[in-house]
mmCIF file of C-alpha atoms in Angstrom:
data_model
loop_
_atom_site.group_PDB
_atom_site.id
_atom_site.type_symbol
_atom_site.label_atom_id
_atom_site.label_comp_id
_atom_site.label_asym_id
_atom_site.label_seq_id
_atom_site.Cartn_x
_atom_site.Cartn_y
_atom_site.Cartn_z
ATOM 1 C CA MET A 1165 26.271 -3.516 -19.845
ATOM 2 C CA PRO A 1166 22.436 -3.074 -19.892
ATOM 3 C CA TYR A 1167 22.374 -3.346 -16.097
ATOM 4 C CA LYS A 1168 25.135 -0.741 -15.839
ATOM 5 C CA VAL A 1169 23.152 1.596 -18.111
ATOM 6 C CA LEU A 1170 20.116 1.081 -15.883
ATOM 7 C CA THR A 1171 21.812 1.681 -12.537
ATOM 8 C CA GLU A 1172 24.429 4.265 -13.477
ATOM 9 C CA ALA A 1173 22.475 6.240 -16.080
ATOM 10 C CA LEU A 1174 18.694 5.948 -15.737
ATOM 11 C CA VAL A 1175 18.351 5.409 -11.995
ATOM 12 C CA GLU A 1176 21.190 7.764 -11.132
ATOM 13 C CA GLY A 1177 19.770 10.372 -13.476
ATOM 14 C CA MET A 1178 16.372 10.216 -11.792
ATOM 15 C CA ARG A 1179 18.063 10.529 -8.419
ATOM 16 C CA ILE A 1180 19.596 13.826 -9.552
ATOM 17 C CA VAL A 1181 16.246 14.958 -10.979
ATOM 18 C CA GLY A 1182 14.625 14.184 -7.635
ATOM 19 C CA GLU A 1183 17.184 16.251 -5.747
ATOM 20 C CA ASP A 1184 16.814 19.182 -8.137
ATOM 21 C CA PHE A 1185 13.007 19.025 -7.891
ATOM 22 C CA ARG A 1186 13.223 18.996 -4.104
ATOM 23 C CA ASP A 1187 15.563 22.000 -4.145
ATOM 24 C CA GLY A 1188 13.377 24.024 -6.525
ATOM 25 C CA ILE A 1189 15.830 23.864 -9.433
ATOM 26 C CA LEU A 1190 13.509 21.765 -11.597
ATOM 27 C CA PHE A 1191 9.728 21.900 -11.809
ATOM 28 C CA VAL A 1192 6.951 19.495 -12.812
ATOM 29 C CA PRO A 1193 7.370 19.930 -16.625
ATOM 30 C CA GLU A 1194 11.074 19.031 -16.377
ATOM 31 C CA VAL A 1195 10.310 16.060 -14.129
ATOM 32 C CA LEU A 1196 7.708 14.853 -16.647
ATOM 33 C CA LEU A 1197 10.275 15.063 -19.437
ATOM 34 C CA SER A 1198 12.736 13.104 -17.312
ATOM 35 C CA ALA A 1199 10.107 10.492 -16.489
ATOM 36 C CA ASN A 1200 9.279 10.050 -20.168
ATOM 37 C CA ALA A 1201 12.977 9.682 -20.968
ATOM 38 C CA MET A 1202 13.322 6.976 -18.318
ATOM 39 C CA LYS A 1203 10.211 5.241 -19.632
ATOM 40 C CA ALA A 1204 11.672 5.182 -23.143
ATOM 41 C CA GLY A 1205 14.961 3.893 -21.793
ATOM 42 C CA MET A 1206 13.239 1.102 -19.849
ATOM 43 C CA PHE A 1207 11.361 0.085 -22.997
ATOM 44 C CA ILE A 1208 14.703 -0.520 -24.715
ATOM 45 C CA LEU A 1209 16.490 -2.015 -21.723
ATOM 46 C CA ARG A 1210 13.781 -4.402 -20.450
ATOM 47 C CA PRO A 1211 14.393 -7.222 -22.988
ATOM 48 C CA LEU A 1212 18.168 -6.696 -22.788
ATOM 49 C CA LEU A 1213 18.115 -6.997 -19.004
ATOM 50 C CA ALA A 1214 16.196 -10.266 -19.262
ATOM 51 C CA ALA A 1215 18.509 -11.613 -21.971
ATOM 52 C CA THR A 1216 21.691 -10.830 -20.042
ATOM 53 C CA GLY A 1217 20.470 -12.202 -16.721
ATOM 54 C CA ALA A 1218 20.560 -8.901 -14.859
ATOM 55 C CA PRO A 1219 20.256 -9.410 -11.077
ATOM 56 C CA LYS A 1220 16.923 -8.964 -9.322
ATOM 57 C CA GLN A 1221 16.724 -7.596 -5.797
ATOM 58 C CA GLY A 1222 13.636 -9.521 -4.751
ATOM 59 C CA LYS A 1223 9.866 -9.484 -4.922
ATOM 60 C CA MET A 1224 7.634 -6.575 -4.066
ATOM 61 C CA VAL A 1225 4.085 -6.652 -2.793
ATOM 62 C CA ILE A 1226 2.676 -3.233 -3.432
ATOM 63 C CA GLY A 1227 0.722 -1.325 -0.802
ATOM 64 C CA THR A 1228 -1.168 2.046 -0.883
ATOM 65 C CA VAL A 1229 -1.110 5.408 -0.814
ATOM 66 C CA LYS A 1230 -3.488 8.298 -0.608
ATOM 67 C CA GLY A 1231 -3.085 11.729 -2.085
ATOM 68 C CA ASP A 1232 -1.290 11.309 -5.385
ATOM 69 C CA ILE A 1233 -3.929 12.061 -8.004
ATOM 70 C CA HIS A 1234 -1.485 12.361 -10.904
ATOM 71 C CA ASP A 1235 0.106 9.700 -13.067
ATOM 72 C CA ILE A 1236 3.600 11.094 -12.632
ATOM 73 C CA GLY A 1237 4.157 9.787 -9.114
ATOM 74 C CA LYS A 1238 2.767 6.345 -9.868
ATOM 75 C CA ASN A 1239 4.764 6.062 -13.088
ATOM 76 C CA LEU A 1240 8.004 7.068 -11.420
ATOM 77 C CA VAL A 1241 7.459 4.781 -8.447
ATOM 78 C CA GLY A 1242 6.761 1.874 -10.765
ATOM 79 C CA MET A 1243 9.792 2.519 -12.916
ATOM 80 C CA MET A 1244 12.027 3.032 -9.886
ATOM 81 C CA MET A 1245 10.866 -0.280 -8.412
ATOM 82 C CA GLU A 1246 11.411 -2.089 -11.670
ATOM 83 C CA GLY A 1247 14.763 -0.411 -12.090
ATOM 84 C CA ALA A 1248 15.771 -1.522 -8.593
ATOM 85 C CA GLY A 1249 15.151 -5.138 -9.584
ATOM 86 C CA PHE A 1250 11.992 -5.919 -7.591
ATOM 87 C CA ASP A 1251 9.220 -8.264 -8.647
ATOM 88 C CA VAL A 1252 5.707 -7.247 -7.630
ATOM 89 C CA ILE A 1253 3.278 -9.840 -6.277
ATOM 90 C CA ASP A 1254 -0.154 -9.881 -4.659
ATOM 91 C CA LEU A 1255 -0.534 -9.429 -0.897
ATOM 92 C CA CYS A 1256 -2.253 -12.778 -0.370
ATOM 93 C CA GLU A 1257 0.239 -14.500 -2.666
ATOM 94 C CA ALA A 1258 3.051 -13.245 -0.448
ATOM 95 C CA ALA A 1259 1.285 -14.710 2.590
ATOM 96 C CA ASP A 1260 0.953 -18.031 0.776
ATOM 97 C CA LEU A 1261 4.672 -18.050 -0.030
ATOM 98 C CA LEU A 1262 5.524 -17.575 3.622
ATOM 99 C CA LEU A 1263 3.121 -20.245 4.795
ATOM 100 C CA ALA A 1264 4.678 -22.612 2.242
ATOM 101 C CA GLY A 1265 8.144 -21.853 3.609
ATOM 102 C CA HIS A 1266 9.463 -20.000 0.547
ATOM 103 C CA SER A 1267 11.856 -17.083 0.905
ATOM 104 C CA VAL A 1268 10.295 -13.627 0.665
ATOM 105 C CA GLU A 1269 13.360 -11.542 1.438
ATOM 106 C CA ARG A 1270 13.078 -7.943 0.264
ATOM 107 C CA THR A 1271 9.377 -8.445 -0.373
ATOM 108 C CA ILE A 1272 7.268 -5.307 -0.099
ATOM 109 C CA ALA A 1273 3.499 -5.190 -0.177
ATOM 110 C CA LEU A 1274 1.553 -2.237 -2.147
ATOM 111 C CA ASN A 1275 -2.139 -1.401 -1.436
ATOM 112 C CA PHE A 1276 -4.555 1.493 -1.893
ATOM 113 C CA ASP A 1277 -6.924 2.574 0.888
ATOM 114 C CA ASP A 1278 -10.524 3.788 0.614
ATOM 115 C CA GLY A 1279 -11.389 3.070 -3.033
ATOM 116 C CA TYR A 1280 -10.990 6.430 -4.750
ATOM 117 C CA ARG A 1281 -11.858 6.584 -8.437
ATOM 118 C CA ASP A 1282 -8.376 7.773 -9.347
ATOM 119 C CA VAL A 1283 -7.103 4.261 -8.563
ATOM 120 C CA ALA A 1284 -8.913 3.067 -11.694
ATOM 121 C CA GLU A 1285 -8.307 6.197 -13.763
ATOM 122 C CA ASN A 1286 -4.642 6.857 -12.967
ATOM 123 C CA ALA A 1287 -3.053 3.930 -11.143
ATOM 124 C CA LEU A 1288 -4.576 0.978 -12.989
ATOM 125 C CA PRO A 1289 -3.140 1.773 -16.458
ATOM 126 C CA VAL A 1290 0.339 2.049 -14.925
ATOM 127 C CA LEU A 1291 -0.060 -1.139 -12.907
ATOM 128 C CA GLU A 1292 -1.284 -3.031 -15.965
ATOM 129 C CA ARG A 1293 1.537 -1.749 -18.133
ATOM 130 C CA LEU A 1294 4.144 -2.815 -15.582
ATOM 131 C CA GLY A 1295 2.401 -6.044 -14.647
ATOM 132 C CA PHE A 1296 1.984 -5.040 -10.988
ATOM 133 C CA PRO A 1297 -0.957 -6.378 -8.943
ATOM 134 C CA ALA A 1298 -2.270 -4.348 -6.001
ATOM 135 C CA THR A 1299 -4.837 -4.564 -3.205
ATOM 136 C CA VAL A 1300 -7.549 -1.919 -2.700
ATOM 137 C CA PHE A 1301 -9.321 -1.647 0.674
ATOM 138 C CA VAL A 1302 -12.869 -0.238 0.597
ATOM 139 C CA ALA A 1303 -15.276 0.824 3.346
ATOM 140 C CA THR A 1304 -18.482 -0.821 2.155
ATOM 141 C CA GLY A 1305 -20.889 1.797 3.512
ATOM 142 C CA VAL A 1306 -18.910 4.592 1.886
ATOM 143 C CA THR A 1307 -18.954 2.686 -1.396
ATOM 144 C CA ASP A 1308 -22.728 2.303 -0.909
ATOM 145 C CA ARG A 1309 -22.897 6.105 -0.452
ATOM 146 C CA THR A 1310 -24.743 5.530 2.864
ATOM 147 C CA ALA A 1311 -21.698 6.919 4.703
ATOM 148 C CA SER A 1312 -18.907 9.354 3.857
ATOM 149 C CA PHE A 1313 -15.351 10.096 4.924
ATOM 150 C CA GLY A 1314 -15.561 12.689 7.683
ATOM 151 C CA TRP A 1315 -12.250 14.426 7.041
ATOM 152 C CA TYR A 1316 -13.266 15.962 3.685
ATOM 153 C CA ARG A 1317 -15.229 19.114 3.048
ATOM 154 C CA ARG A 1318 -15.719 17.815 -0.466
ATOM 155 C CA GLN A 1319 -15.136 14.106 -0.827
ATOM 156 C CA PRO A 1320 -13.157 12.996 -3.907
ATOM 157 C CA PRO A 1321 -14.934 10.730 -6.399
ATOM 158 C CA LEU A 1322 -15.121 7.088 -5.332
ATOM 159 C CA LEU A 1323 -15.372 3.797 -7.172
ATOM 160 C CA THR A 1324 -18.929 2.485 -7.522
ATOM 161 C CA TRP A 1325 -19.879 -1.097 -6.731
ATOM 162 C CA GLU A 1326 -20.031 -1.760 -10.471
ATOM 163 C CA ASP A 1327 -16.442 -0.513 -10.732
ATOM 164 C CA VAL A 1328 -15.296 -2.596 -7.766
ATOM 165 C CA VAL A 1329 -16.816 -5.828 -9.099
ATOM 166 C CA ALA A 1330 -15.449 -5.303 -12.616
ATOM 167 C CA LEU A 1331 -11.976 -4.347 -11.396
ATOM 168 C CA ASP A 1332 -11.784 -7.274 -8.992
ATOM 169 C CA ARG A 1333 -12.604 -9.645 -11.833
ATOM 170 C CA GLY A 1334 -10.011 -7.950 -14.042
ATOM 171 C CA GLY A 1335 -7.147 -9.457 -12.081
ATOM 172 C CA THR A 1336 -4.791 -6.523 -11.508
ATOM 173 C CA LEU A 1337 -6.665 -5.094 -8.521
ATOM 174 C CA ARG A 1338 -7.978 -7.248 -5.683
ATOM 175 C CA PHE A 1339 -10.303 -5.774 -3.081
ATOM 176 C CA GLY A 1340 -10.214 -6.134 0.700
ATOM 177 C CA ALA A 1341 -12.402 -4.888 3.553
ATOM 178 C CA HIS A 1342 -11.900 -1.604 5.412
ATOM 179 C CA THR A 1343 -14.936 -1.649 7.787
ATOM 180 C CA ILE A 1344 -18.356 -0.280 6.827
ATOM 181 C CA THR A 1345 -18.119 3.445 7.692
ATOM 182 C CA HIS A 1346 -14.360 3.913 8.340
ATOM 183 C CA PRO A 1347 -14.727 4.731 12.077
ATOM 184 C CA ASN A 1348 -12.103 4.963 14.782
ATOM 185 C CA LEU A 1349 -12.593 1.428 16.067
ATOM 186 C CA LEU A 1350 -11.134 2.418 19.433
ATOM 187 C CA SER A 1351 -14.086 4.723 20.076
ATOM 188 C CA LEU A 1352 -16.772 2.072 19.474
ATOM 189 C CA GLN A 1353 -18.579 -0.249 21.852
ATOM 190 C CA ASP A 1354 -17.975 -3.964 21.358
ATOM 191 C CA GLU A 1355 -21.043 -4.740 19.254
ATOM 192 C CA SER A 1356 -20.541 -1.730 16.996
ATOM 193 C CA ALA A 1357 -16.883 -2.565 16.403
ATOM 194 C CA ARG A 1358 -17.699 -6.217 15.705
ATOM 195 C CA HIS A 1359 -20.430 -5.157 13.251
ATOM 196 C CA GLU A 1360 -18.111 -2.752 11.414
ATOM 197 C CA ILE A 1361 -15.496 -5.475 10.929
ATOM 198 C CA ALA A 1362 -17.590 -8.579 10.262
ATOM 199 C CA GLY A 1363 -20.273 -6.637 8.379
ATOM 200 C CA SER A 1364 -17.761 -5.234 5.901
ATOM 201 C CA LYS A 1365 -16.510 -8.727 5.109
ATOM 202 C CA LEU A 1366 -20.020 -10.041 4.518
ATOM 203 C CA ALA A 1367 -21.029 -7.053 2.379
ATOM 204 C CA LEU A 1368 -17.914 -7.205 0.214
ATOM 205 C CA GLU A 1369 -18.155 -10.967 -0.246
ATOM 206 C CA ALA A 1370 -21.786 -10.600 -1.317
ATOM 207 C CA LYS A 1371 -20.766 -8.106 -3.998
ATOM 208 C CA LEU A 1372 -17.651 -9.918 -5.232
ATOM 209 C CA GLY A 1373 -18.969 -13.472 -5.007
ATOM 210 C CA ARG A 1374 -15.770 -14.740 -3.391
ATOM 211 C CA GLU A 1375 -14.122 -14.984 0.004
ATOM 212 C CA VAL A 1376 -12.476 -11.781 1.250
ATOM 213 C CA GLU A 1377 -9.279 -12.598 3.155
ATOM 214 C CA ALA A 1378 -7.639 -9.210 3.791
ATOM 215 C CA PHE A 1379 -8.671 -6.419 6.174
ATOM 216 C CA CYS A 1380 -7.316 -2.914 6.779
ATOM 217 C CA TYR A 1381 -7.817 -1.105 10.117
ATOM 218 C CA PRO A 1382 -9.093 2.452 9.474
ATOM 219 C CA ALA A 1383 -6.197 4.868 10.082
ATOM 220 C CA GLY A 1384 -4.340 1.857 11.444
ATOM 221 C CA LEU A 1385 -6.150 2.237 14.789
ATOM 222 C CA PHE A 1386 -7.061 -0.957 16.641
ATOM 223 C CA SER A 1387 -6.821 -2.708 19.968
ATOM 224 C CA GLU A 1388 -6.404 -6.317 21.044
ATOM 225 C CA ARG A 1389 -10.208 -6.471 21.120
ATOM 226 C CA ASP A 1390 -10.468 -5.353 17.485
ATOM 227 C CA ARG A 1391 -7.767 -7.792 16.410
ATOM 228 C CA GLY A 1392 -9.882 -10.505 18.001
ATOM 229 C CA PHE A 1393 -12.954 -9.377 16.079
ATOM 230 C CA VAL A 1394 -10.933 -9.527 12.849
ATOM 231 C CA ALA A 1395 -9.871 -13.089 13.678
ATOM 232 C CA ASP A 1396 -13.445 -14.065 14.598
ATOM 233 C CA ALA A 1397 -14.718 -12.676 11.276
ATOM 234 C CA GLY A 1398 -12.437 -15.075 9.403
ATOM 235 C CA PHE A 1399 -9.879 -12.714 7.890
ATOM 236 C CA ARG A 1400 -6.534 -14.339 7.092
ATOM 237 C CA LEU A 1401 -4.477 -11.158 7.257
ATOM 238 C CA ALA A 1402 -4.875 -7.526 8.293
ATOM 239 C CA VAL A 1403 -2.731 -4.447 7.790
ATOM 240 C CA SER A 1404 -2.079 -1.557 10.158
ATOM 241 C CA CYS A 1405 -0.378 1.794 9.544
ATOM 242 C CA GLU A 1406 2.552 1.021 11.833
ATOM 243 C CA PRO A 1407 5.898 1.395 10.046
ATOM 244 C CA GLY A 1408 8.440 -1.388 10.187
ATOM 245 C CA VAL A 1409 9.523 -4.667 8.667
ATOM 246 C CA ASN A 1410 7.239 -7.703 8.647
ATOM 247 C CA ARG A 1411 9.119 -10.776 9.830
ATOM 248 C CA PRO A 1412 7.970 -14.426 9.848
ATOM 249 C CA TRP A 1413 6.935 -13.962 13.474
ATOM 250 C CA THR A 1414 4.958 -10.757 12.864
ATOM 251 C CA ASP A 1415 1.280 -11.071 13.746
ATOM 252 C CA PRO A 1416 -0.540 -11.647 10.411
ATOM 253 C CA LEU A 1417 -3.479 -9.633 11.761
ATOM 254 C CA ALA A 1418 -1.289 -6.619 12.568
ATOM 255 C CA LEU A 1419 1.062 -6.312 9.595
ATOM 256 C CA HIS A 1420 3.229 -3.217 9.231
ATOM 257 C CA ARG A 1421 2.958 -0.801 6.303
ATOM 258 C CA ARG A 1422 5.107 2.076 5.121
ATOM 259 C CA GLN A 1423 3.059 4.955 3.700
ATOM 260 C CA ILE A 1424 4.125 6.634 0.466
ATOM 261 C CA ASP A 1425 2.232 9.820 -0.330
ATOM 262 C CA ALA A 1426 2.146 12.870 -2.578
ATOM 263 C CA ARG A 1427 4.562 14.784 -0.352
ATOM 264 C CA ASP A 1428 7.355 12.259 -0.893
ATOM 265 C CA SER A 1429 10.139 13.077 -3.315
ATOM 266 C CA LEU A 1430 11.948 10.360 -5.242
ATOM 267 C CA LEU A 1431 14.652 10.531 -2.586
ATOM 268 C CA ASP A 1432 12.040 9.918 0.115
ATOM 269 C CA PHE A 1433 10.711 6.953 -1.837
ATOM 270 C CA ARG A 1434 14.169 5.451 -2.260
ATOM 271 C CA ALA A 1435 14.858 5.931 1.448
ATOM 272 C CA LYS A 1436 11.596 4.226 2.418
ATOM 273 C CA LEU A 1437 12.227 1.398 -0.023
ATOM 274 C CA GLY A 1438 15.653 0.912 1.542
ATOM 275 C CA GLY A 1439 14.366 0.813 5.113
ATOM 276 C CA GLY A 1440 15.306 4.325 6.161
ATOM 277 C CA HIS A 1441 11.883 5.024 7.691
ATOM 278 C CA ASP A 1442 11.099 1.652 9.248
ATOM 279 C CA SER A 1443 11.397 2.895 12.830
ATOM 280 C CA PRO A 1444 8.460 4.987 14.172
ATOM 281 C CA LEU A 1445 9.176 8.593 15.119
ATOM 282 C CA PRO A 1446 9.970 8.941 18.849
ATOM 283 C CA LEU A 1447 6.732 10.723 19.815
ATOM 284 C CA ARG A 1448 4.420 8.913 17.367
ATOM 285 C CA GLY A 1449 3.098 6.489 19.951
ATOM 286 C CA ALA A 1450 2.476 9.207 22.541
ATOM 287 C CA TYR A 1451 0.629 11.369 19.989
ATOM 288 C CA ARG A 1452 -1.629 8.510 18.871
ATOM 289 C CA ARG A 1453 -2.393 7.560 22.475
ATOM 290 C CA LEU A 1454 -3.403 11.128 23.319
ATOM 291 C CA ARG A 1455 -5.206 11.847 20.031
ATOM 292 C CA TYR A 1456 -6.963 8.529 19.431
ATOM 293 C CA GLY A 1457 -6.672 6.518 22.653
ATOM 294 C CA GLU A 1458 -4.492 3.954 20.888
ATOM 295 C CA ARG A 1459 -2.823 1.183 22.870
ATOM 296 C CA LYS A 1460 -0.358 -1.253 21.355
ATOM 297 C CA PRO A 1461 -1.938 -4.721 21.029
ATOM 298 C CA LYS A 1462 -0.158 -7.638 22.650
ATOM 299 C CA ALA A 1463 2.157 -9.554 20.342
ATOM 300 C CA SER A 1464 0.810 -12.740 18.782
ATOM 301 C CA ARG A 1465 2.828 -15.890 18.251
ATOM 302 C CA ARG A 1466 0.926 -16.837 15.133
ATOM 303 C CA PRO A 1467 3.032 -17.113 11.930
ATOM 304 C CA ALA A 1468 2.863 -14.050 9.714
ATOM 305 C CA MET A 1469 3.434 -12.744 6.283
ATOM 306 C CA SER A 1470 6.748 -10.966 5.822
ATOM 307 C CA GLY A 1471 7.088 -7.714 3.964
ATOM 308 C CA ARG A 1472 10.402 -6.230 2.869
ATOM 309 C CA ALA A 1473 12.735 -8.438 4.839
ATOM 310 C CA SER A 1474 16.036 -6.653 4.467
ATOM 311 C CA PRO A 1475 17.702 -5.945 7.834
ATOM 312 C CA THR A 1476 17.178 -2.561 9.508
#
């Protein structure tokens, strides 16, 4: 009965709210009221679900998303994931499970790019309340304030190094490297690209006092050369911005990610969670080749971490 209340009342109710918000019937205040109602319902149902052995869908590794500066989106996403029966685990932990031969079916990985301050102010309280770990990728020079993100007229507030070190030690957030200045790696000469990749690892390790295993290609742009530099630097895994499912044979240094952003409705989120957006748009590759000079790296036969492994 608790599971039926969850799936047929709370989750179904939020689905209707999402449709009405999309269609302009409901507005943010009504969505907030609905979110608070679902939160209260989950507070009651959570122990009952555990006591009655309600089914779980799998594990989820959470990965990032720019643009949502309000708690509402993060709260709803978290509750929808919990309501769908997913567990949330760390990105590197998921890789370890695969390497050990454990099943990671329906495992999804969640991470935040660039190190904005709202990750600590808005996302962290939600993650801690739900028990969700997450990975944050930072460009070390931007965190140093010796570089800036070129696409902003007015750059949003960023985490300081003091924030990064304290948060990394806190356990919920774990930090990975995202180059030094967040360049288009495809536009750089060999030595500059190698320095951006290896230098970010060294700088972040010096601040955190531990090995940094995960790397994120800026804007997901990289070539076979850059993948090689990532391997040479000693990273164990790296994420791109290519949509799709990560299988056991996926290159661990070119893992797929599915972006969730502020423009997504709850229906969009549910569709992405279910695999509805795993295939790239038909002209995506052509646009990125013309705009950024991107070329698809050759496939690697190295074993990889798997993300959400449901069939598509």
